[in-house]
């Protein structure tokens, strides 16, 4: 069960978005595995996708369709990722879009496909096509929780969040879902995540808002350092709230970005809390770096060290492994005698070694907590970054050794 | 037990080198944990050390002593790494050198200290000092196997190798020992390894020979991607074989480098075969890269992917994870449709997906082997690199979660 999971929060409908989730029998019988989003006409869409060179067929098709015009439908299947599937994979992704377009009565280019699951095996297109009429028949504006379940793979819990804010006297809603537990080290994107709002935002500002939010949310998480072939994050703005269009970087834009960043952090953290085998949720906060990139580099090196992650699993204050990870993070002129290391509020190491009054039992108490901040102060500048990660347990090995069986 | 381990090979003495290994009670009672090398006068020494910024106190002291003159003694303890120990760590390392120097009757600067074990806890200097007289009394030229055992930490087997070659009609010997099983991703060095030869080699050529050999041996292995704070590799040339001095890059030099590279590869591979929790020994061979650096980058990304390593543990031919790792390896203009992926001799994927006649059972048979080569052809150029690694098992988590208890 995900660390700190309290059940799904209340998910507010977003005017202009309807959803449906059905059982298509894609990989496992009797589970809801196919999701459709229907978007009101003129919905603006901003998107970021994986930087993996082996990007999946649906990612390629979605990018191409986005270049043609505004999407009317998003079709998402779990079970198979349709990645590493060559030419056939592209044809399969397009066939799924065409199946939706035929029933919905729109152009295939208005449908964006998304897939998640096993890499390298072909998509069961016929089963997906057969389920499309039922999908369109079940569309409703209250389908968010079911959609959050429908896109899960090795996730143990669904992930979704909602926010509201006032813009020009109108209440605006943001609601989003995300999935992902392994192959998590997003690079300019994440595993699958879809966030919708009824705010009206000019296209270029919607895009910059998404990039601002992603930089400090989905691009700051790691489970295993493996960037997926299928990462995609979509931000959909239907404009149906009645609030006026945000068309300048004014205070409304800043407040919208703040709310979007907030929901993206919650959705991204939910992925880490449900990281494969996770028993702990860890923030690695690096301060006093010369640049944000340097702070991120140190934080990710610590967050991805298998030795640090297994020590966290064991609740063993083996902080020497954290120092070793900082030392190999590529900061060539690091003055190690100035580095300070904290577990939550407890100063553990400075001047190149443990503090004079080091107390192993106090350190062990911090390490035993289910949620912990590893604080690292480099004393080189004023830049900082926080990366969220989880520990490395027997269950990580079990889940990934058994994944396809 | 290490993958493919056949017991220690015959270890030939090296004229000019004597060794001793005793029980000093450093961390565990009743184990041989302290090793001394005695080197004949005028022995040349070439060395490479960790690039980790938190480099251990003994590494700092050894570098400083090497800058002063030729070493006469190497003192190696297991149990504690004397890293992350600040100013006290430096004083402790020097105190150990002084203890040897006093009994041996030499300058402290002629003693090089090496430590391996837990990071961050202080060295029990008094126990080490107390054992020094016994060490000096036990020196013998047949002490190689005992030394290989004396430097172990989480190693399950000792690691050592010997080679001989003829140089100018004289038989020359190379014998070396190494240790290491976790925190293995050497960067210009390795965990502890000591190789000695009775060849006579001019200092600058000994240094270049070592760097050539390391680049394709110790710098091509990874267990967990974590670069240690204590990595050190020493090459000691006593010149006692009677062969004439190698003082130019002639055919004798090339043959010496070839033999040195060969022994370094065997010692480096021995570390991977005994990688923490390893059940498989894997070569990741990347061909057709634009540069060697590019080939290494792709090979290390695959070799360090937790998802690839757990699939190898499960003997699951989940080759999509290998493609995903190749795709995130940072080769921005990679033409994925040209990449070919092999398991040993078996072509698995090309043209962006699995081959037309893909046979899951044949792939599973390759994945089940105890030793396997993952072949990756990028078709971009003619550079290649092979990286050796192991799989990721439950025992890796167990060993590292329990390490200090």
mmCIF file with all atom_site columns, C-alpha atoms in Angstrom, chain B residues 143-273:
data_model
loop_
_atom_site.group_PDB
_atom_site.id
_atom_site.type_symbol
_atom_site.label_atom_id
_atom_site.label_alt_id
_atom_site.label_comp_id
_atom_site.label_asym_id
_atom_site.label_entity_id
_atom_site.label_seq_id
_atom_site.pdbx_PDB_ins_code
_atom_site.Cartn_x
_atom_site.Cartn_y
_atom_site.Cartn_z
_atom_site.occupancy
_atom_site.B_iso_or_equiv
_atom_site.pdbx_formal_charge
_atom_site.auth_seq_id
_atom_site.auth_comp_id
_atom_site.auth_asym_id
_atom_site.auth_atom_id
_atom_site.pdbx_PDB_model_num
ATOM 1   C CA . UNK B 1 143 ? 51.400 -14.751 1.458   1.00 0.00 ? 143 UNK B CA 1
ATOM 2   C CA . UNK B 1 144 ? 49.247 -13.821 -1.576  1.00 0.00 ? 144 UNK B CA 1
ATOM 3   C CA . UNK B 1 145 ? 46.234 -16.075 -0.917  1.00 0.00 ? 145 UNK B CA 1
ATOM 4   C CA . UNK B 1 146 ? 46.045 -15.037 2.732   1.00 0.00 ? 146 UNK B CA 1
ATOM 5   C CA . UNK B 1 147 ? 46.254 -11.373 1.671   1.00 0.00 ? 147 UNK B CA 1
ATOM 6   C CA . UNK B 1 148 ? 43.378 -11.871 -0.787  1.00 0.00 ? 148 UNK B CA 1
ATOM 7   C CA . UNK B 1 149 ? 41.288 -13.157 2.120   1.00 0.00 ? 149 UNK B CA 1
ATOM 8   C CA . UNK B 1 150 ? 42.494 -10.499 4.519   1.00 0.00 ? 150 UNK B CA 1
ATOM 9   C CA . UNK B 1 151 ? 41.159 -7.585  2.460   1.00 0.00 ? 151 UNK B CA 1
ATOM 10  C CA . UNK B 1 152 ? 37.606 -8.965  1.952   1.00 0.00 ? 152 UNK B CA 1
ATOM 11  C CA . UNK B 1 153 ? 34.457 -7.178  3.213   1.00 0.00 ? 153 UNK B CA 1
ATOM 12  C CA . UNK B 1 154 ? 31.106 -8.384  1.805   1.00 0.00 ? 154 UNK B CA 1
ATOM 13  C CA . UNK B 1 155 ? 33.090 -10.488 -0.681  1.00 0.00 ? 155 UNK B CA 1
ATOM 14  C CA . UNK B 1 156 ? 32.101 -14.151 -0.496  1.00 0.00 ? 156 UNK B CA 1
ATOM 15  C CA . UNK B 1 157 ? 35.345 -15.397 -2.092  1.00 0.00 ? 157 UNK B CA 1
ATOM 16  C CA . UNK B 1 158 ? 38.928 -14.111 -2.267  1.00 0.00 ? 158 UNK B CA 1
ATOM 17  C CA . UNK B 1 159 ? 40.049 -12.712 -5.605  1.00 0.00 ? 159 UNK B CA 1
ATOM 18  C CA . UNK B 1 160 ? 43.561 -13.107 -7.028  1.00 0.00 ? 160 UNK B CA 1
ATOM 19  C CA . UNK B 1 161 ? 45.287 -13.901 -10.310 1.00 0.00 ? 161 UNK B CA 1
ATOM 20  C CA . UNK B 1 162 ? 48.756 -14.557 -11.732 1.00 0.00 ? 162 UNK B CA 1
ATOM 21  C CA . UNK B 1 163 ? 50.352 -14.224 -15.168 1.00 0.00 ? 163 UNK B CA 1
ATOM 22  C CA . UNK B 1 164 ? 53.826 -14.864 -16.529 1.00 0.00 ? 164 UNK B CA 1
ATOM 23  C CA . UNK B 1 165 ? 55.453 -13.693 -19.731 1.00 0.00 ? 165 UNK B CA 1
ATOM 24  C CA . UNK B 1 166 ? 58.914 -13.716 -21.245 1.00 0.00 ? 166 UNK B CA 1
ATOM 25  C CA . UNK B 1 167 ? 60.634 -10.372 -21.633 1.00 0.00 ? 167 UNK B CA 1
ATOM 26  C CA . UNK B 1 168 ? 64.082 -10.401 -23.237 1.00 0.00 ? 168 UNK B CA 1
ATOM 27  C CA . UNK B 1 169 ? 64.522 -14.081 -22.442 1.00 0.00 ? 169 UNK B CA 1
ATOM 28  C CA . UNK B 1 170 ? 63.604 -13.640 -18.780 1.00 0.00 ? 170 UNK B CA 1
ATOM 29  C CA . UNK B 1 171 ? 60.453 -14.941 -17.178 1.00 0.00 ? 171 UNK B CA 1
ATOM 30  C CA . UNK B 1 172 ? 58.480 -12.108 -15.597 1.00 0.00 ? 172 UNK B CA 1
ATOM 31  C CA . UNK B 1 173 ? 55.595 -12.610 -13.156 1.00 0.00 ? 173 UNK B CA 1
ATOM 32  C CA . UNK B 1 174 ? 52.494 -10.541 -12.416 1.00 0.00 ? 174 UNK B CA 1
ATOM 33  C CA . UNK B 1 175 ? 50.373 -11.409 -9.379  1.00 0.00 ? 175 UNK B CA 1
ATOM 34  C CA . UNK B 1 176 ? 47.502 -9.383  -7.981  1.00 0.00 ? 176 UNK B CA 1
ATOM 35  C CA . UNK B 1 177 ? 44.658 -9.394  -5.475  1.00 0.00 ? 177 UNK B CA 1
ATOM 36  C CA . UNK B 1 178 ? 41.425 -7.410  -5.410  1.00 0.00 ? 178 UNK B CA 1
ATOM 37  C CA . UNK B 1 179 ? 38.363 -7.043  -3.214  1.00 0.00 ? 179 UNK B CA 1
ATOM 38  C CA . UNK B 1 180 ? 34.927 -5.550  -3.646  1.00 0.00 ? 180 UNK B CA 1
ATOM 39  C CA . UNK B 1 181 ? 31.336 -6.654  -4.072  1.00 0.00 ? 181 UNK B CA 1
ATOM 40  C CA . UNK B 1 182 ? 29.227 -3.534  -3.472  1.00 0.00 ? 182 UNK B CA 1
ATOM 41  C CA . UNK B 1 183 ? 29.617 0.232   -3.962  1.00 0.00 ? 183 UNK B CA 1
ATOM 42  C CA . UNK B 1 184 ? 31.197 -0.771  -7.268  1.00 0.00 ? 184 UNK B CA 1
ATOM 43  C CA . UNK B 1 185 ? 31.321 1.694   -10.121 1.00 0.00 ? 185 UNK B CA 1
ATOM 44  C CA . UNK B 1 186 ? 34.998 2.528   -10.238 1.00 0.00 ? 186 UNK B CA 1
ATOM 45  C CA . UNK B 1 187 ? 35.894 5.898   -11.663 1.00 0.00 ? 187 UNK B CA 1
ATOM 46  C CA . UNK B 1 188 ? 39.547 5.885   -12.810 1.00 0.00 ? 188 UNK B CA 1
ATOM 47  C CA . UNK B 1 189 ? 40.200 3.286   -10.143 1.00 0.00 ? 189 UNK B CA 1
ATOM 48  C CA . UNK B 1 190 ? 38.462 0.450   -8.359  1.00 0.00 ? 190 UNK B CA 1
ATOM 49  C CA . UNK B 1 191 ? 37.876 -0.960  -4.972  1.00 0.00 ? 191 UNK B CA 1
ATOM 50  C CA . UNK B 1 192 ? 41.135 -2.109  -3.459  1.00 0.00 ? 192 UNK B CA 1
ATOM 51  C CA . UNK B 1 193 ? 43.415 -3.963  -5.814  1.00 0.00 ? 193 UNK B CA 1
ATOM 52  C CA . UNK B 1 194 ? 47.150 -4.556  -5.661  1.00 0.00 ? 194 UNK B CA 1
ATOM 53  C CA . UNK B 1 195 ? 49.117 -5.975  -8.574  1.00 0.00 ? 195 UNK B CA 1
ATOM 54  C CA . UNK B 1 196 ? 52.849 -6.650  -8.325  1.00 0.00 ? 196 UNK B CA 1
ATOM 55  C CA . UNK B 1 197 ? 55.409 -7.617  -10.924 1.00 0.00 ? 197 UNK B CA 1
ATOM 56  C CA . UNK B 1 198 ? 59.114 -8.360  -10.898 1.00 0.00 ? 198 UNK B CA 1
ATOM 57  C CA . UNK B 1 199 ? 59.460 -6.657  -14.262 1.00 0.00 ? 199 UNK B CA 1
ATOM 58  C CA . UNK B 1 200 ? 61.481 -3.444  -14.389 1.00 0.00 ? 200 UNK B CA 1
ATOM 59  C CA . UNK B 1 201 ? 59.535 -0.584  -15.954 1.00 0.00 ? 201 UNK B CA 1
ATOM 60  C CA . UNK B 1 202 ? 60.438 3.081   -16.186 1.00 0.00 ? 202 UNK B CA 1
ATOM 61  C CA . UNK B 1 203 ? 58.104 5.133   -13.924 1.00 0.00 ? 203 UNK B CA 1
ATOM 62  C CA . UNK B 1 204 ? 56.238 7.036   -16.635 1.00 0.00 ? 204 UNK B CA 1
ATOM 63  C CA . UNK B 1 205 ? 55.675 3.842   -18.633 1.00 0.00 ? 205 UNK B CA 1
ATOM 64  C CA . UNK B 1 206 ? 54.482 1.963   -15.547 1.00 0.00 ? 206 UNK B CA 1
ATOM 65  C CA . UNK B 1 207 ? 51.973 4.734   -15.057 1.00 0.00 ? 207 UNK B CA 1
ATOM 66  C CA . UNK B 1 208 ? 50.765 4.693   -18.659 1.00 0.00 ? 208 UNK B CA 1
ATOM 67  C CA . UNK B 1 209 ? 50.578 0.887   -18.655 1.00 0.00 ? 209 UNK B CA 1
ATOM 68  C CA . UNK B 1 210 ? 48.350 1.004   -15.577 1.00 0.00 ? 210 UNK B CA 1
ATOM 69  C CA . UNK B 1 211 ? 46.043 3.638   -17.083 1.00 0.00 ? 211 UNK B CA 1
ATOM 70  C CA . UNK B 1 212 ? 45.717 1.674   -20.316 1.00 0.00 ? 212 UNK B CA 1
ATOM 71  C CA . UNK B 1 213 ? 44.845 -1.491  -18.441 1.00 0.00 ? 213 UNK B CA 1
ATOM 72  C CA . UNK B 1 214 ? 42.403 0.194   -16.031 1.00 0.00 ? 214 UNK B CA 1
ATOM 73  C CA . UNK B 1 215 ? 40.453 1.874   -18.836 1.00 0.00 ? 215 UNK B CA 1
ATOM 74  C CA . UNK B 1 216 ? 39.277 -1.484  -20.183 1.00 0.00 ? 216 UNK B CA 1
ATOM 75  C CA . UNK B 1 217 ? 39.096 -3.472  -16.942 1.00 0.00 ? 217 UNK B CA 1
ATOM 76  C CA . UNK B 1 218 ? 38.274 -1.862  -13.589 1.00 0.00 ? 218 UNK B CA 1
ATOM 77  C CA . UNK B 1 219 ? 36.689 1.147   -15.288 1.00 0.00 ? 219 UNK B CA 1
ATOM 78  C CA . UNK B 1 220 ? 34.338 -1.169  -17.180 1.00 0.00 ? 220 UNK B CA 1
ATOM 79  C CA . UNK B 1 221 ? 32.622 -2.837  -14.248 1.00 0.00 ? 221 UNK B CA 1
ATOM 80  C CA . UNK B 1 222 ? 29.580 -1.924  -12.204 1.00 0.00 ? 222 UNK B CA 1
ATOM 81  C CA . UNK B 1 223 ? 27.579 -3.661  -9.507  1.00 0.00 ? 223 UNK B CA 1
ATOM 82  C CA . UNK B 1 224 ? 25.340 -0.872  -8.240  1.00 0.00 ? 224 UNK B CA 1
ATOM 83  C CA . UNK B 1 225 ? 26.613 2.332   -9.837  1.00 0.00 ? 225 UNK B CA 1
ATOM 84  C CA . UNK B 1 226 ? 27.945 3.634   -6.521  1.00 0.00 ? 226 UNK B CA 1
ATOM 85  C CA . UNK B 1 227 ? 31.545 4.870   -6.666  1.00 0.00 ? 227 UNK B CA 1
ATOM 86  C CA . UNK B 1 228 ? 33.355 4.099   -3.433  1.00 0.00 ? 228 UNK B CA 1
ATOM 87  C CA . UNK B 1 229 ? 35.194 6.621   -1.295  1.00 0.00 ? 229 UNK B CA 1
ATOM 88  C CA . UNK B 1 230 ? 38.144 4.247   -0.932  1.00 0.00 ? 230 UNK B CA 1
ATOM 89  C CA . UNK B 1 231 ? 38.885 2.918   -4.422  1.00 0.00 ? 231 UNK B CA 1
ATOM 90  C CA . UNK B 1 232 ? 42.569 2.328   -5.024  1.00 0.00 ? 232 UNK B CA 1
ATOM 91  C CA . UNK B 1 233 ? 44.584 0.252   -7.465  1.00 0.00 ? 233 UNK B CA 1
ATOM 92  C CA . UNK B 1 234 ? 48.340 -0.052  -7.088  1.00 0.00 ? 234 UNK B CA 1
ATOM 93  C CA . UNK B 1 235 ? 50.789 -1.512  -9.559  1.00 0.00 ? 235 UNK B CA 1
ATOM 94  C CA . UNK B 1 236 ? 54.116 -2.397  -7.988  1.00 0.00 ? 236 UNK B CA 1
ATOM 95  C CA . UNK B 1 237 ? 57.185 -3.199  -10.095 1.00 0.00 ? 237 UNK B CA 1
ATOM 96  C CA . UNK B 1 238 ? 60.113 -4.597  -8.103  1.00 0.00 ? 238 UNK B CA 1
ATOM 97  C CA . UNK B 1 239 ? 62.449 -5.075  -11.061 1.00 0.00 ? 239 UNK B CA 1
ATOM 98  C CA . UNK B 1 240 ? 63.800 -8.307  -9.490  1.00 0.00 ? 240 UNK B CA 1
ATOM 99  C CA . UNK B 1 241 ? 63.130 -10.653 -12.455 1.00 0.00 ? 241 UNK B CA 1
ATOM 100 C CA . UNK B 1 242 ? 66.467 -9.921  -14.094 1.00 0.00 ? 242 UNK B CA 1
ATOM 101 C CA . UNK B 1 243 ? 64.719 -8.744  -17.269 1.00 0.00 ? 243 UNK B CA 1
ATOM 102 C CA . UNK B 1 244 ? 66.041 -5.472  -18.585 1.00 0.00 ? 244 UNK B CA 1
ATOM 103 C CA . UNK B 1 245 ? 64.198 -2.236  -17.928 1.00 0.00 ? 245 UNK B CA 1
ATOM 104 C CA . UNK B 1 246 ? 61.289 -1.359  -20.216 1.00 0.00 ? 246 UNK B CA 1
ATOM 105 C CA . UNK B 1 247 ? 62.065 2.243   -21.026 1.00 0.00 ? 247 UNK B CA 1
ATOM 106 C CA . UNK B 1 248 ? 60.339 2.781   -24.380 1.00 0.00 ? 248 UNK B CA 1
ATOM 107 C CA . UNK B 1 249 ? 56.977 1.947   -25.973 1.00 0.00 ? 249 UNK B CA 1
ATOM 108 C CA . UNK B 1 250 ? 58.474 -1.057  -27.727 1.00 0.00 ? 250 UNK B CA 1
ATOM 109 C CA . UNK B 1 251 ? 57.178 -4.580  -28.256 1.00 0.00 ? 251 UNK B CA 1
ATOM 110 C CA . UNK B 1 252 ? 58.151 -5.565  -24.694 1.00 0.00 ? 252 UNK B CA 1
ATOM 111 C CA . UNK B 1 253 ? 56.061 -2.680  -23.382 1.00 0.00 ? 253 UNK B CA 1
ATOM 112 C CA . UNK B 1 254 ? 53.076 -3.722  -25.531 1.00 0.00 ? 254 UNK B CA 1
ATOM 113 C CA . UNK B 1 255 ? 53.380 -7.320  -24.319 1.00 0.00 ? 255 UNK B CA 1
ATOM 114 C CA . UNK B 1 256 ? 53.652 -6.151  -20.709 1.00 0.00 ? 256 UNK B CA 1
ATOM 115 C CA . UNK B 1 257 ? 50.531 -3.985  -21.133 1.00 0.00 ? 257 UNK B CA 1
ATOM 116 C CA . UNK B 1 258 ? 48.688 -6.924  -22.705 1.00 0.00 ? 258 UNK B CA 1
ATOM 117 C CA . UNK B 1 259 ? 49.533 -9.196  -19.755 1.00 0.00 ? 259 UNK B CA 1
ATOM 118 C CA . UNK B 1 260 ? 48.692 -6.438  -17.267 1.00 0.00 ? 260 UNK B CA 1
ATOM 119 C CA . UNK B 1 261 ? 45.354 -5.756  -18.998 1.00 0.00 ? 261 UNK B CA 1
ATOM 120 C CA . UNK B 1 262 ? 44.607 -9.455  -18.951 1.00 0.00 ? 262 UNK B CA 1
ATOM 121 C CA . UNK B 1 263 ? 45.201 -9.809  -15.208 1.00 0.00 ? 263 UNK B CA 1
ATOM 122 C CA . UNK B 1 264 ? 43.271 -6.591  -14.482 1.00 0.00 ? 264 UNK B CA 1
ATOM 123 C CA . UNK B 1 265 ? 40.273 -7.863  -16.472 1.00 0.00 ? 265 UNK B CA 1
ATOM 124 C CA . UNK B 1 266 ? 40.345 -11.137 -14.529 1.00 0.00 ? 266 UNK B CA 1
ATOM 125 C CA . UNK B 1 267 ? 40.515 -9.302  -11.191 1.00 0.00 ? 267 UNK B CA 1
ATOM 126 C CA . UNK B 1 268 ? 37.820 -6.805  -12.202 1.00 0.00 ? 268 UNK B CA 1
ATOM 127 C CA . UNK B 1 269 ? 35.520 -9.538  -13.487 1.00 0.00 ? 269 UNK B CA 1
ATOM 128 C CA . UNK B 1 270 ? 36.079 -11.427 -10.234 1.00 0.00 ? 270 UNK B CA 1
ATOM 129 C CA . UNK B 1 271 ? 34.565 -8.453  -8.390  1.00 0.00 ? 271 UNK B CA 1
ATOM 130 C CA . UNK B 1 272 ? 31.453 -8.521  -10.593 1.00 0.00 ? 272 UNK B CA 1
ATOM 131 C CA . UNK B 1 273 ? 31.128 -12.320 -10.330 1.00 0.00 ? 273 UNK B CA 1
#
